[in-house]
Short mmCIF file of C-alpha atoms and ligand atoms in Angstrom, two decimals:
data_model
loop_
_atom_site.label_atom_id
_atom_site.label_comp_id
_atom_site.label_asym_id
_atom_site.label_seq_id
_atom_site.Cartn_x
_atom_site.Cartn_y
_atom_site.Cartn_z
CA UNK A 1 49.28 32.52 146.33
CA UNK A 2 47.17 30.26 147.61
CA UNK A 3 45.56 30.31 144.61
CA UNK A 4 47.81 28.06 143.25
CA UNK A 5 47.69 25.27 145.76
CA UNK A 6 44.25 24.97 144.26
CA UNK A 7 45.75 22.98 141.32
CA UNK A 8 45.70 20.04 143.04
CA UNK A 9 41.92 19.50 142.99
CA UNK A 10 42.47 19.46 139.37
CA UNK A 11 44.76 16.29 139.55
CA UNK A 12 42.72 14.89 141.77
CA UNK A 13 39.85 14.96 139.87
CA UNK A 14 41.90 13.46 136.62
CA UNK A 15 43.19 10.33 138.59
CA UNK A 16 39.21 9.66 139.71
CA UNK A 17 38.43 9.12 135.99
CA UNK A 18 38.28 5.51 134.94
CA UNK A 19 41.87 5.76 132.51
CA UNK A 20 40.69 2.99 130.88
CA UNK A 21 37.15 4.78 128.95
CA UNK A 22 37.41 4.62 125.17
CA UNK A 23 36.09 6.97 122.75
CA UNK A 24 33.41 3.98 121.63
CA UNK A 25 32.21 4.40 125.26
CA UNK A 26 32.92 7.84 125.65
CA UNK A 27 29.42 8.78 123.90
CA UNK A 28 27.36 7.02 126.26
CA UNK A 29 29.23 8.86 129.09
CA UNK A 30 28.58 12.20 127.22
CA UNK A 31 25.22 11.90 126.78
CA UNK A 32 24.94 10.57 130.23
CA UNK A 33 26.88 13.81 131.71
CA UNK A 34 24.66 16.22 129.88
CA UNK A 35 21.29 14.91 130.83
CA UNK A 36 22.67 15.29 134.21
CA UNK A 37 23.01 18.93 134.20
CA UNK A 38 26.17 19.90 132.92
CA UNK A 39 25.13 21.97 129.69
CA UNK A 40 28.39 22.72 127.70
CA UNK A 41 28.21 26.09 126.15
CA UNK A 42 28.69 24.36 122.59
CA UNK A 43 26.65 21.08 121.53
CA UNK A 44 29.27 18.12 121.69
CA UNK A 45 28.97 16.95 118.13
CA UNK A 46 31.75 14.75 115.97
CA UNK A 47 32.88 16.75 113.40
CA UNK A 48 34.44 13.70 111.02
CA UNK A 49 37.39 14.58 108.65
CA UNK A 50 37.50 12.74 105.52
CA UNK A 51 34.38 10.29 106.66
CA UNK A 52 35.70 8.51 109.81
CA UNK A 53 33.87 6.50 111.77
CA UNK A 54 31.25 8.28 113.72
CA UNK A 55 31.76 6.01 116.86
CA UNK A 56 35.02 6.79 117.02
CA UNK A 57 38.13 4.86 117.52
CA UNK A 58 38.65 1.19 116.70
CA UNK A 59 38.23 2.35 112.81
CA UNK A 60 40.91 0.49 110.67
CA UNK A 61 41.10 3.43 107.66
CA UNK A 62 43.28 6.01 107.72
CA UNK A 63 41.43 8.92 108.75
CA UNK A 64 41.75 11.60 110.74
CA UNK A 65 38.72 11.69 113.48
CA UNK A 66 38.09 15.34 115.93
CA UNK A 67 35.01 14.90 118.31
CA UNK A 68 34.34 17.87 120.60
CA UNK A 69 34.27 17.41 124.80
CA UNK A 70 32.75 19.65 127.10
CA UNK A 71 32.11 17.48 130.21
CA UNK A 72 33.41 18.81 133.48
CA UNK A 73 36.06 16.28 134.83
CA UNK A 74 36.58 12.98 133.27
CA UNK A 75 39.21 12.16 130.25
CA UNK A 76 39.22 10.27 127.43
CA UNK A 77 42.17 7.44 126.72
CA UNK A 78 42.16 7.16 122.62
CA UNK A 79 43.50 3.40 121.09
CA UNK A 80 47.17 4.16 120.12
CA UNK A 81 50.12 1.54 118.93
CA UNK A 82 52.31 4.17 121.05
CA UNK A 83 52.14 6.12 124.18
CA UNK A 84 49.07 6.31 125.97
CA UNK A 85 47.77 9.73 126.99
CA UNK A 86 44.71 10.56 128.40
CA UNK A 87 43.09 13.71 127.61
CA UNK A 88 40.44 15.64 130.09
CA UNK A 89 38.76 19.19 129.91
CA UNK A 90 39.16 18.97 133.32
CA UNK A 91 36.94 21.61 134.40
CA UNK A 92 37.46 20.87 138.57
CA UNK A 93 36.72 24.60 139.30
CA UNK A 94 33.86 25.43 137.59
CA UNK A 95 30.17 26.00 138.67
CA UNK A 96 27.98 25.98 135.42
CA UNK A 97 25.69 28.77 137.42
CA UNK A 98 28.52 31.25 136.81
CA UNK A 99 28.39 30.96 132.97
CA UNK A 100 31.13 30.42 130.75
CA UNK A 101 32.57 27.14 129.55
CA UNK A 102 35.23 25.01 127.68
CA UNK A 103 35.23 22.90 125.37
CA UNK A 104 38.21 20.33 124.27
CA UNK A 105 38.72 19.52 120.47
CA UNK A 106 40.72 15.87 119.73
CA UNK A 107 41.85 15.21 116.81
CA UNK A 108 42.45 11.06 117.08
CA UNK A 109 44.14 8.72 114.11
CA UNK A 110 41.67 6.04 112.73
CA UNK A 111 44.51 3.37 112.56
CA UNK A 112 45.87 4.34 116.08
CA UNK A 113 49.43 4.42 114.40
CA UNK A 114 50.78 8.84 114.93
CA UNK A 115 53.33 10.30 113.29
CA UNK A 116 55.72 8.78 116.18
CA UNK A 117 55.37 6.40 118.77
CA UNK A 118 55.58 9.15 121.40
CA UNK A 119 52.97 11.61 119.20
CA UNK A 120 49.76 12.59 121.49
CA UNK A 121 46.59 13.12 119.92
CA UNK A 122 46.24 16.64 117.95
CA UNK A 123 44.28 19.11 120.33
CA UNK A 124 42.72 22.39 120.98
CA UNK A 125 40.48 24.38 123.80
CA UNK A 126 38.02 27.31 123.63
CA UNK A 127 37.13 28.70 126.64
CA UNK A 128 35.54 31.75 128.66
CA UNK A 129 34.99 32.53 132.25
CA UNK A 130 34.10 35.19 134.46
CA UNK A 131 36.39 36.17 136.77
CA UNK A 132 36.63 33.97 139.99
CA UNK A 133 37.09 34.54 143.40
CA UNK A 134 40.19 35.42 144.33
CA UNK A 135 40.66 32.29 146.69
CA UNK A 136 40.04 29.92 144.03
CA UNK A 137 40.25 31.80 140.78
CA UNK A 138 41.53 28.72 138.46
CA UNK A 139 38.54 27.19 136.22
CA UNK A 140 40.16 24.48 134.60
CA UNK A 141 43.04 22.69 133.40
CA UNK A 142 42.78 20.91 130.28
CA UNK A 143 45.47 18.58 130.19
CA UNK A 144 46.90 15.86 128.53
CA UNK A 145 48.67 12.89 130.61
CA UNK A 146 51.18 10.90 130.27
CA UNK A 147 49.55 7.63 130.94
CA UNK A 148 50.37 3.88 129.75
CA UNK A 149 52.05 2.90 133.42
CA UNK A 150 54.88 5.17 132.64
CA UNK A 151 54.28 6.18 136.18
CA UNK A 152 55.23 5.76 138.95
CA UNK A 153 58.74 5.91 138.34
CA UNK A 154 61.89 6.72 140.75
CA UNK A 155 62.96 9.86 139.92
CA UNK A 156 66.76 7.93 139.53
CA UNK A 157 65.49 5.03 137.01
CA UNK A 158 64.56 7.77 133.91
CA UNK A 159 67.35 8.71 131.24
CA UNK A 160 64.86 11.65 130.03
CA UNK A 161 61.80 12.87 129.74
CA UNK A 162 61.52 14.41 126.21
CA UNK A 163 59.25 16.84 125.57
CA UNK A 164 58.46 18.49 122.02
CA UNK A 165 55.19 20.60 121.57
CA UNK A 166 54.28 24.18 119.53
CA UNK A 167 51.35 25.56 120.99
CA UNK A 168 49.36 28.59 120.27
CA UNK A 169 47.04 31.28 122.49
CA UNK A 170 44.62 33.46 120.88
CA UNK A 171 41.22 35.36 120.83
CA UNK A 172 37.90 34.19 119.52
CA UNK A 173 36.76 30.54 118.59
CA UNK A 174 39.42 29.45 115.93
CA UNK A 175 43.16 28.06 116.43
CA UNK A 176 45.60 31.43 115.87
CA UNK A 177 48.77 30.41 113.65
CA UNK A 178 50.78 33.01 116.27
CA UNK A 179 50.57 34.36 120.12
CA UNK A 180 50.31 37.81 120.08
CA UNK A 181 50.57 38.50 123.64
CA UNK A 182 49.87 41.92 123.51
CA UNK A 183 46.71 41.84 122.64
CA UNK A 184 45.81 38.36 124.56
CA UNK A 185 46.82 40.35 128.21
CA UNK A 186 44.58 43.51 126.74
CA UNK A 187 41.84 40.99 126.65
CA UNK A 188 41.95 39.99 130.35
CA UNK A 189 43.63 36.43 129.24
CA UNK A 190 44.82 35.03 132.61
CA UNK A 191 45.98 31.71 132.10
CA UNK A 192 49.47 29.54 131.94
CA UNK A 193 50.33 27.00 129.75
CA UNK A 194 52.31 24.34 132.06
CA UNK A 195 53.54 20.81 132.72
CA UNK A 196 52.33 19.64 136.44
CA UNK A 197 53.85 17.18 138.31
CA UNK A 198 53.38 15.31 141.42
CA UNK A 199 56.71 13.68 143.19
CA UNK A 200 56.50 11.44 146.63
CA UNK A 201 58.90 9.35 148.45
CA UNK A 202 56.23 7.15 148.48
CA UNK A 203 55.37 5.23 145.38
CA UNK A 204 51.26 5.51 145.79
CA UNK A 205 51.50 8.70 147.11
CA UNK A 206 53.48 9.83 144.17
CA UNK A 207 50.34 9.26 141.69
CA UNK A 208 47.84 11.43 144.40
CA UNK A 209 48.32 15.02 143.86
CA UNK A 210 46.70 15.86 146.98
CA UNK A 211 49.35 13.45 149.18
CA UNK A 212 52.62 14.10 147.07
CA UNK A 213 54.87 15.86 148.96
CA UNK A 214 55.82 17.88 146.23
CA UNK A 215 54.32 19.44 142.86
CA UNK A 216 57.16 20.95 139.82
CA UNK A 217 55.23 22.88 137.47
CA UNK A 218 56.93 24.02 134.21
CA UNK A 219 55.33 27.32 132.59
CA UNK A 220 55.91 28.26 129.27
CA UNK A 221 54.15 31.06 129.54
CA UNK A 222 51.54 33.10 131.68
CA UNK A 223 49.53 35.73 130.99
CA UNK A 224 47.64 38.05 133.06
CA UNK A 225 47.86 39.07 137.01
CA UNK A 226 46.05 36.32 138.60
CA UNK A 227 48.11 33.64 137.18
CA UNK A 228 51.33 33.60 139.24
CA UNK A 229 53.61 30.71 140.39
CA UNK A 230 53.69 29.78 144.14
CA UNK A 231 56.88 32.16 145.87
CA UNK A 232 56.90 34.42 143.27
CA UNK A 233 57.35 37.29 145.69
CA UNK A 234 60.18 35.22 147.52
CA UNK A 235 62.05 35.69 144.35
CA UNK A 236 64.38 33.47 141.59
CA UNK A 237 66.09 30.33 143.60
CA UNK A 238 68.05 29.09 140.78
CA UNK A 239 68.12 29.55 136.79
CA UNK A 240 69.05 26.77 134.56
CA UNK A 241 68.88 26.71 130.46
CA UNK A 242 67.49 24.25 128.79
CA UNK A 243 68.19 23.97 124.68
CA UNK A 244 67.85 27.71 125.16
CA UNK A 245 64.98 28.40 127.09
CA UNK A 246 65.66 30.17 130.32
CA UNK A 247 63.90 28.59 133.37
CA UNK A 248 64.00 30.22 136.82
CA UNK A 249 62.55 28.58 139.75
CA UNK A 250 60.15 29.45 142.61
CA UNK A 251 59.32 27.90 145.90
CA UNK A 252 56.92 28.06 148.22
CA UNK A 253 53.78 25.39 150.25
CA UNK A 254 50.46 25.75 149.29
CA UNK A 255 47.39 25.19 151.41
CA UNK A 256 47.72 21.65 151.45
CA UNK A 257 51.59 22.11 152.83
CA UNK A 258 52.80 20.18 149.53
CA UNK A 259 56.03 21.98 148.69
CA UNK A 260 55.86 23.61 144.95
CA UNK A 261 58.51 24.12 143.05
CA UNK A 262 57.80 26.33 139.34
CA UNK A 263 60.15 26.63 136.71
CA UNK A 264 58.86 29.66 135.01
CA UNK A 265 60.24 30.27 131.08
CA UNK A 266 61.72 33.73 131.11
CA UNK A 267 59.83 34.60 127.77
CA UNK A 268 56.14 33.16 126.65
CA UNK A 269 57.91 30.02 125.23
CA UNK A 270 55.13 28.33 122.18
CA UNK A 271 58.13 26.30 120.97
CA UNK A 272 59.95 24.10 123.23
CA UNK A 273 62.34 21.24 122.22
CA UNK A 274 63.96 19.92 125.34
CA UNK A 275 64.57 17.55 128.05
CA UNK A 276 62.64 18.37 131.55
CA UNK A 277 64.34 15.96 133.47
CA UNK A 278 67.27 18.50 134.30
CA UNK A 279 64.58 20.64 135.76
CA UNK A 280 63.92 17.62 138.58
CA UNK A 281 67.75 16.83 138.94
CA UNK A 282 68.73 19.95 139.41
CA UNK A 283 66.43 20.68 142.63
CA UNK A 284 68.40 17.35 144.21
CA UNK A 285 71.81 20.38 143.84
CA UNK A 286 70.11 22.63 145.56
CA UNK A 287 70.44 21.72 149.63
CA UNK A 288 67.43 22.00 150.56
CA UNK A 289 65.63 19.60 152.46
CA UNK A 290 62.08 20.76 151.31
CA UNK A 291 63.24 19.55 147.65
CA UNK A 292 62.70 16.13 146.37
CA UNK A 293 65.64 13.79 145.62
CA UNK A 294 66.77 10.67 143.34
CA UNK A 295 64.81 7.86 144.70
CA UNK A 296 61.55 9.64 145.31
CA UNK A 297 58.50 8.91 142.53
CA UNK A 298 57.41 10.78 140.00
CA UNK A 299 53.58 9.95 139.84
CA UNK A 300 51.82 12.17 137.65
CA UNK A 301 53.17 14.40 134.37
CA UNK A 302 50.25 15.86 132.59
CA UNK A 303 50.89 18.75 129.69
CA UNK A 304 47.94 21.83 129.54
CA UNK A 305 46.54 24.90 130.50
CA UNK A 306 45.37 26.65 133.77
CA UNK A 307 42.54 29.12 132.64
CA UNK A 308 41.59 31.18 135.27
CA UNK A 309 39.41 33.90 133.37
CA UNK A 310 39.16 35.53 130.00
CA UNK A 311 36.09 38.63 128.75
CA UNK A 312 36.38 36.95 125.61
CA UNK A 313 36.38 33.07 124.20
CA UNK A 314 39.88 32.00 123.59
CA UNK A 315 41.49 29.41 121.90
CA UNK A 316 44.66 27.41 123.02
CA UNK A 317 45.66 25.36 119.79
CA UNK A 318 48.22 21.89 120.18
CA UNK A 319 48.49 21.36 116.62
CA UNK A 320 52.07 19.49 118.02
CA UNK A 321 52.86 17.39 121.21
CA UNK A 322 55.44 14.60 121.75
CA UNK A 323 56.32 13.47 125.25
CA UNK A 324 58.99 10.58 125.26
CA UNK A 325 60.00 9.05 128.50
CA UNK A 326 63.24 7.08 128.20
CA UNK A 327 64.16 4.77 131.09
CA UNK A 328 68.21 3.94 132.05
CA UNK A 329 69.27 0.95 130.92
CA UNK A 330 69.75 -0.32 134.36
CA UNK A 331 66.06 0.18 135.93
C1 NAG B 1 47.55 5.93 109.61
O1 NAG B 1 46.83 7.06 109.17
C2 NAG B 1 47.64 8.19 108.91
C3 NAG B 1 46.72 9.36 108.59
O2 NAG B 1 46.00 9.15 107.44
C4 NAG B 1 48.59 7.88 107.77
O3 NAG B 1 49.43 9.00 107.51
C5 NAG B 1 49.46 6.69 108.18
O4 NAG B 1 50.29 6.32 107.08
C6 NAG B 1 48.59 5.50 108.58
N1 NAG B 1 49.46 4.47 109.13
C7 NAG B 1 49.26 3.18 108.90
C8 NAG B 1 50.26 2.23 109.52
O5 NAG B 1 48.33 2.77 108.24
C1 NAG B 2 32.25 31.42 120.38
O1 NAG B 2 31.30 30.40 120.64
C2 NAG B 2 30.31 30.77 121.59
C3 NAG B 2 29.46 29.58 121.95
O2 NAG B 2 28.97 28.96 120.80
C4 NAG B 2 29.51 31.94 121.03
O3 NAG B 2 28.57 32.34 122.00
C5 NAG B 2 30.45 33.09 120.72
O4 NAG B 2 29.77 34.13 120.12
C6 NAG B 2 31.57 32.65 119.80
N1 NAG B 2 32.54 33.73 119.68
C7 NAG B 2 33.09 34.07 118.52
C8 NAG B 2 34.10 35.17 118.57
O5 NAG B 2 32.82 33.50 117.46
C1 NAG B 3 36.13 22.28 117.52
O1 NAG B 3 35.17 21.46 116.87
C2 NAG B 3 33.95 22.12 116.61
C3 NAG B 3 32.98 21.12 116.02
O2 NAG B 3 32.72 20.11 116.92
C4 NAG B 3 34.19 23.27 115.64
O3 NAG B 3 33.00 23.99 115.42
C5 NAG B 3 35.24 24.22 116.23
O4 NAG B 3 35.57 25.22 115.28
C6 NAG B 3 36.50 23.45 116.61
N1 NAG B 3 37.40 24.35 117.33
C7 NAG B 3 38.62 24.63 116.89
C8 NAG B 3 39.44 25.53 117.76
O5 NAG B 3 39.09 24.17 115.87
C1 NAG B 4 44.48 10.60 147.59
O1 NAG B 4 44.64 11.00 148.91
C2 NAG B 4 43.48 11.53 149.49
C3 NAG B 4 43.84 12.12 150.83
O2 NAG B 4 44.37 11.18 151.70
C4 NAG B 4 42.43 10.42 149.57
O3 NAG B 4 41.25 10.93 150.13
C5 NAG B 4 42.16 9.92 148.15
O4 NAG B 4 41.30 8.83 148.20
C6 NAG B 4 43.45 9.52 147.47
N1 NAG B 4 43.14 9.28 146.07
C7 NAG B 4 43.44 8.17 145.45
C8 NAG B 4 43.09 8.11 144.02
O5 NAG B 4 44.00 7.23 146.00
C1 NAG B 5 66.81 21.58 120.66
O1 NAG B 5 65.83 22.19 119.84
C2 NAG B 5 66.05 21.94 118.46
C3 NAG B 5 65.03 22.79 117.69
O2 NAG B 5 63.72 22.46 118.05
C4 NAG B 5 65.89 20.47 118.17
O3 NAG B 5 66.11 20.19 116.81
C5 NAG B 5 66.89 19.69 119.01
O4 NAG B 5 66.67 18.30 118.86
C6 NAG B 5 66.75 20.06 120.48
N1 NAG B 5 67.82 19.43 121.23
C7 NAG B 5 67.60 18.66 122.29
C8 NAG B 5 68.83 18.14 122.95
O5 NAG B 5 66.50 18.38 122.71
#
């Protein structure tokens, strides 16, 4: 349980990051990261579809780009015409000494023009760690972030926040087309795939995952013993559908005394269509004064995966992600 208040750290480390680094810089920063000591488990090397530019971004073509990031905690911001998301391997709970590693594939567009305006970046992780200790067994969460100055945001001033993604889970060093969960849980996969956010009555506060007052995760799935949602044993608090996926919600503080609330998908979920927004309001319904309401912030939306530890390297594959934050008409 308190386990999960560890996520914070994660956030925290993602909001240290300068937002602004591009991939042109990023290589200096890579290079710069390994000398220092932190030896990925894989050599960071571009791998160029269809002859991109090896620098990365600010290529006018139209070609596909995936470079390969193993650093430990800063993100990468790539050029887009649309949304902005930055994308970190985030690896706040790792010691290199205990072996192991992650490494982020991004697939980025040459001409900075996706599919949609709200289309992230194509991307995939391979990981493996031992198992942790049991009061901080979370690695990493590789994440991508809403970013662009979509937030902070009352809570009262968005119309939706849209999110579309297929995502896959599976064993060795290659993107599965399926999840076969049977065999992932055999393999000691512990890990969730979730949406984190940070809320605050406070509009600063709201963007600093260690001072919001509260954290709403969304899991579509989890797999394994270790990874379990904060007031699990407390039991469901409410239930709510969204375009068919069955949500049910748990509540409890975590070390730092931030209240977190988890929707947790009834079934491993790699398909979801929906609004999440519903999943906020709804907690306003609920009477209870440890919830957040209308007018507080939401600071902080990021989309990944807590790996906590695996025997084998797997792979979690985000061949599709589209995260579209409407505004009312009135903010
Ligand atoms: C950008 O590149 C993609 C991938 O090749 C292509 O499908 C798209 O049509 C291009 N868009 C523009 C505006 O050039
Ligand atoms: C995955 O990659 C790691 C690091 O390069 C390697 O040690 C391991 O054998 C690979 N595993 C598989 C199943 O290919
Ligand atoms: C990630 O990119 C590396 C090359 O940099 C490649 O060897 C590896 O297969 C890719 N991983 C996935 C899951 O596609
Ligand atoms: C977030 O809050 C913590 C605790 O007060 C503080 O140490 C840290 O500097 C804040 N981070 C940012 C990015 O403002
Ligand atoms: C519900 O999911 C379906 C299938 O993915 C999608 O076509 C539809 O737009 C979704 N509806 C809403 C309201 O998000």
């Amino acid at each position: 349980m308190a386990v999960l208040g560890m996520t914070f750290i994660v956030n925290f480390a993602l909001l240290i990051i300068p937002i602004g680094v591009t991939l042109a810089v990023l290589f200096g920063l890579d290079a710069q990261r390994t000398a220092s000591g932190d030896t990925p488990i894989f050599t960071p090397q571009p791998t160029i579809i269809g002859g991109g530019n090896p620098d990365g971004g600010g290529g006018s073509g139209n070609k596909l780009t995936t470079k390969t990031y193993c650093q430990k905690s800063y993100g990468i911001t790539p050029d887009t015409k649309g949304q902005e998301f930055t994308l970190n391997p985030n690896q706040w709970g790792w010691d290199p000494s205990e072996g192991g590693g992650l490494c982020m594939n991004v697939t980025t567009y040459d001409n900075s023009t996706y599919p949609t305006k709200t289309t992230a970046p194509e991307w995939s992780i391979t990981w493996q760690y031992p198992q942790g200790p049991e009061n901080q067994p979370v690695h990493a969460f590789p994440n991508v972030l809403v970013d662009g100055g979509v937030f902070p945001a009352t809570v009262q001033s968005l119309a939706k926040i849209g999110l579309d993604v297929q995502w896959t889970y599976g064993i060795g060093n290659i993107s599965t087309k399926t999840t076969d969960e049977t065999s992932l849980t055999a393999d000691t996969l512990n890990a969730n795939v979730a949406v984190d956010m940070f809320l605050d009555a406070d509009k600063t506060n709201s963007g600093n995952s260690s001072k919001a007052h509260y954290e709403v995760m969304v899991w579509f799935a989890d797999f394994g013993a270790a990874a379990q949602p904060i007031g699990l044993a407390q039991g469901i608090v409410s239930t709510i559908i969204v375009n068919g996926t069955t949500f049910n919600l748990y509540y409890g503080t975590n070390s730092l005394k931030q209240n977190v609330l988890t929707w947790v998908a009834s079934e491993t979920t790699d398909n979801f269509n929906g609004d999440l927004l519903p999943l906020i309001t709804k907690l306003f319904t609920l009477n209870n004064a440890n919830f957040p309401s209308a007018t507080d912030y939401l600071g902080y939306f990021a989309f990944g995966s807590e790996a906590y530890y695996s025997d084998d390297f797997v792979t979690f594959n985000v061949p599709h992600l589209a995260i579209d934050v409407t505004a009312t008409s009135t903010a």
